[in-house]
Short mmCIF file of C-alpha atoms in Angstrom, two decimals:
data_model
loop_
_atom_site.label_atom_id
_atom_site.label_comp_id
_atom_site.label_asym_id
_atom_site.label_seq_id
_atom_site.Cartn_x
_atom_site.Cartn_y
_atom_site.Cartn_z
CA UNK A 354 169.50 -8.74 180.70
CA UNK A 355 168.31 -7.77 177.29
CA UNK A 356 166.04 -4.82 176.73
CA UNK A 357 162.97 -6.92 176.05
CA UNK A 358 163.56 -9.00 179.18
CA UNK A 359 163.83 -5.90 181.35
CA UNK A 360 160.67 -4.52 179.78
CA UNK A 361 158.92 -7.88 180.23
CA UNK A 362 159.74 -7.98 183.94
CA UNK A 363 158.29 -4.49 184.38
CA UNK A 364 161.50 -2.75 185.40
CA UNK A 365 161.11 -0.23 182.59
CA UNK A 366 157.83 1.30 181.52
CA UNK A 367 156.56 -0.22 178.30
CA UNK A 368 156.76 1.76 175.10
CA UNK A 369 153.67 3.88 174.64
CA UNK A 370 151.17 2.39 172.25
CA UNK A 371 150.05 4.24 169.18
CA UNK A 372 146.95 6.17 170.16
CA UNK A 373 144.23 6.04 167.51
CA UNK A 374 142.98 9.26 165.99
CA UNK A 375 140.31 10.89 168.11
CA UNK A 376 141.72 9.78 171.46
CA UNK A 377 143.75 11.66 174.01
CA UNK A 378 146.31 9.58 175.87
CA UNK A 379 147.83 9.95 179.32
CA UNK A 380 150.16 7.70 181.34
CA UNK A 381 149.61 7.38 185.07
CA UNK A 382 152.18 6.53 187.75
CA UNK A 383 151.27 2.87 187.50
CA UNK A 384 151.93 2.60 183.75
CA UNK A 385 148.25 2.36 182.97
CA UNK A 386 147.12 4.31 179.97
CA UNK A 387 143.95 6.34 180.23
CA UNK A 388 142.18 7.05 176.95
CA UNK A 389 139.67 9.85 176.63
CA UNK A 390 137.60 9.56 173.50
CA UNK A 391 137.06 12.85 171.69
CA UNK A 392 133.72 12.25 170.03
CA UNK A 393 131.96 14.76 167.85
CA UNK A 394 129.65 15.63 170.73
CA UNK A 395 132.58 16.35 173.04
CA UNK A 396 134.29 18.47 170.41
CA UNK A 397 131.16 20.51 169.69
CA UNK A 398 130.51 20.92 173.41
CA UNK A 399 134.06 22.24 173.92
CA UNK A 400 133.66 24.67 170.99
CA UNK A 401 130.27 25.82 172.31
CA UNK A 402 131.74 26.24 175.80
CA UNK A 403 134.62 28.35 174.46
CA UNK A 404 132.15 30.67 172.71
CA UNK A 405 129.93 31.02 175.80
CA UNK A 406 132.96 31.58 178.05
CA UNK A 407 134.19 34.40 175.81
CA UNK A 408 130.74 36.01 175.82
CA UNK A 409 130.76 35.93 179.64
CA UNK A 410 134.30 37.33 179.71
CA UNK A 411 133.21 40.14 177.38
CA UNK A 412 130.22 40.93 179.59
CA UNK A 413 132.26 41.06 182.80
CA UNK A 414 135.58 42.44 181.49
CA UNK A 415 134.35 44.56 178.58
CA UNK A 416 137.10 44.95 175.99
CA UNK A 417 138.91 41.64 176.65
CA UNK A 418 136.26 39.36 175.10
CA UNK A 419 135.99 41.62 172.08
CA UNK A 420 139.75 41.63 171.55
CA UNK A 421 139.81 37.82 171.84
CA UNK A 422 137.22 37.45 169.04
CA UNK A 423 139.68 36.52 166.23
CA UNK A 424 141.46 33.97 168.44
CA UNK A 425 138.18 32.41 169.57
CA UNK A 426 136.91 32.13 165.99
CA UNK A 427 140.13 30.45 164.87
CA UNK A 428 140.05 27.96 167.77
CA UNK A 429 136.38 27.12 167.21
CA UNK A 430 136.81 26.66 163.45
CA UNK A 431 139.88 24.48 164.01
CA UNK A 432 137.95 22.28 166.45
CA UNK A 433 135.05 21.82 164.04
CA UNK A 434 137.20 21.42 160.94
CA UNK A 435 139.85 19.02 162.20
CA UNK A 436 138.58 17.44 165.43
CA UNK A 437 135.23 16.13 164.18
CA UNK A 438 135.00 12.83 162.35
CA UNK A 439 132.63 11.51 159.70
CA UNK A 440 130.80 14.82 159.39
CA UNK A 441 129.99 15.96 155.89
CA UNK A 442 131.67 19.21 154.79
CA UNK A 443 128.32 20.97 154.39
CA UNK A 444 127.59 20.37 158.07
CA UNK A 445 131.06 21.59 159.03
CA UNK A 446 130.28 24.86 157.23
CA UNK A 447 126.88 25.17 158.90
CA UNK A 448 128.23 24.35 162.38
CA UNK A 449 131.08 26.82 161.99
CA UNK A 450 128.66 29.51 160.87
CA UNK A 451 126.36 28.74 163.79
CA UNK A 452 129.11 29.18 166.36
CA UNK A 453 130.46 32.32 164.65
CA UNK A 454 126.96 33.83 164.59
CA UNK A 455 126.34 32.81 168.22
CA UNK A 456 129.59 34.49 169.23
CA UNK A 457 128.75 37.66 167.32
CA UNK A 458 125.21 37.81 168.74
CA UNK A 459 126.53 37.29 172.25
CA UNK A 460 129.16 40.00 171.89
CA UNK A 461 126.66 42.47 170.40
CA UNK A 462 123.88 41.84 172.93
CA UNK A 463 125.75 41.10 176.15
CA UNK A 464 129.10 42.84 175.78
CA UNK A 465 129.94 45.35 178.47
CA UNK A 466 129.93 49.10 177.94
CA UNK A 467 127.77 51.30 175.75
CA UNK A 468 126.87 50.04 172.31
CA UNK A 469 127.09 52.72 169.64
CA UNK A 470 128.10 52.89 165.98
CA UNK A 471 131.80 53.18 166.79
CA UNK A 472 131.63 50.08 168.97
CA UNK A 473 129.84 48.19 166.20
CA UNK A 474 132.66 49.10 163.83
CA UNK A 475 135.16 47.59 166.29
CA UNK A 476 133.02 44.46 166.60
CA UNK A 477 132.81 44.09 162.82
CA UNK A 478 136.51 44.81 162.30
CA UNK A 479 137.55 42.13 164.79
CA UNK A 480 134.92 39.76 163.38
CA UNK A 481 136.36 40.11 159.87
CA UNK A 482 139.92 39.73 161.16
CA UNK A 483 138.80 36.39 162.59
CA UNK A 484 136.65 35.37 159.62
CA UNK A 485 139.49 35.28 157.08
CA UNK A 486 141.55 32.61 158.89
CA UNK A 487 138.33 30.83 159.89
CA UNK A 488 137.31 30.53 156.25
CA UNK A 489 140.84 29.39 155.33
CA UNK A 490 140.75 26.65 157.98
CA UNK A 491 137.28 25.58 156.89
CA UNK A 492 138.28 25.58 153.21
CA UNK A 493 141.35 23.46 153.98
CA UNK A 494 139.20 20.95 155.82
CA UNK A 495 136.63 20.84 153.03
CA UNK A 496 139.20 20.35 150.28
CA UNK A 497 140.95 17.56 152.22
CA UNK A 498 137.77 15.48 152.19
CA UNK A 499 138.21 13.26 149.14
CA UNK A 500 135.04 11.21 149.65
CA UNK A 501 132.64 13.92 148.51
CA UNK A 502 131.69 14.90 144.99
CA UNK A 503 132.97 18.12 143.48
CA UNK A 504 129.48 19.65 143.64
CA UNK A 505 129.23 18.99 147.39
CA UNK A 506 132.68 20.46 147.94
CA UNK A 507 131.78 23.61 146.00
CA UNK A 508 128.48 23.97 147.90
CA UNK A 509 130.30 23.42 151.19
CA UNK A 510 132.88 26.07 150.33
CA UNK A 511 130.26 28.62 149.23
CA UNK A 512 127.65 28.10 151.94
CA UNK A 513 129.76 29.65 154.74
CA UNK A 514 130.37 33.05 153.06
CA UNK A 515 126.75 33.16 151.85
CA UNK A 516 125.43 32.51 155.36
CA UNK A 517 127.82 35.10 156.86
CA UNK A 518 126.78 37.69 154.25
CA UNK A 519 123.07 37.01 154.89
CA UNK A 520 123.54 37.16 158.65
CA UNK A 521 125.46 40.45 158.52
CA UNK A 522 122.96 41.93 156.06
CA UNK A 523 120.08 41.42 158.48
CA UNK A 524 121.80 41.69 161.87
CA UNK A 525 124.69 44.12 161.40
CA UNK A 526 123.11 46.72 163.70
CA UNK A 527 122.09 44.27 166.41
CA UNK A 528 122.64 45.61 169.92
CA UNK A 529 123.00 49.32 169.15
CA UNK A 530 121.78 51.48 172.02
CA UNK A 531 122.34 48.95 174.82
CA UNK A 532 124.27 50.02 177.90
CA UNK A 533 125.93 47.67 180.40
CA UNK A 534 127.93 49.44 183.07
#
């Protein structure tokens, strides 16, 4: 028998189809493909869940969530930058800032241990270690979008650092004096 005849009779599993962008693909035992659509809502929900999970981990197992801050920020920014579709770059910057600020607020308010100036320095150091790759990922995503005007791309690239600077200016000492034992 020829290869196509064997495949036609079902003796060999068919070649996997090309999965469109935004779908996850999985083959079952019965050669049926299951497609899970990764919509923008699902992606944002996963990113939000990762941030909340790390805040809970930091509350229960004090230094672990804080140490994971750069990794969490990189994962969240990657999800927003490259796994969302048809979202304008300005909104990608705002969503990324929102999740970064939510993570920082959660760590500062609900992190385990005593919150003093030295602890705030550790929080800010790990935040900035995570912010540099986060901004690089966001900038890469913004510059890859060829459908926007140059002005929108410049605004999108500048809005994230401006929002981070404003947030840290007003809330850099958030959570000092709290004790969770």
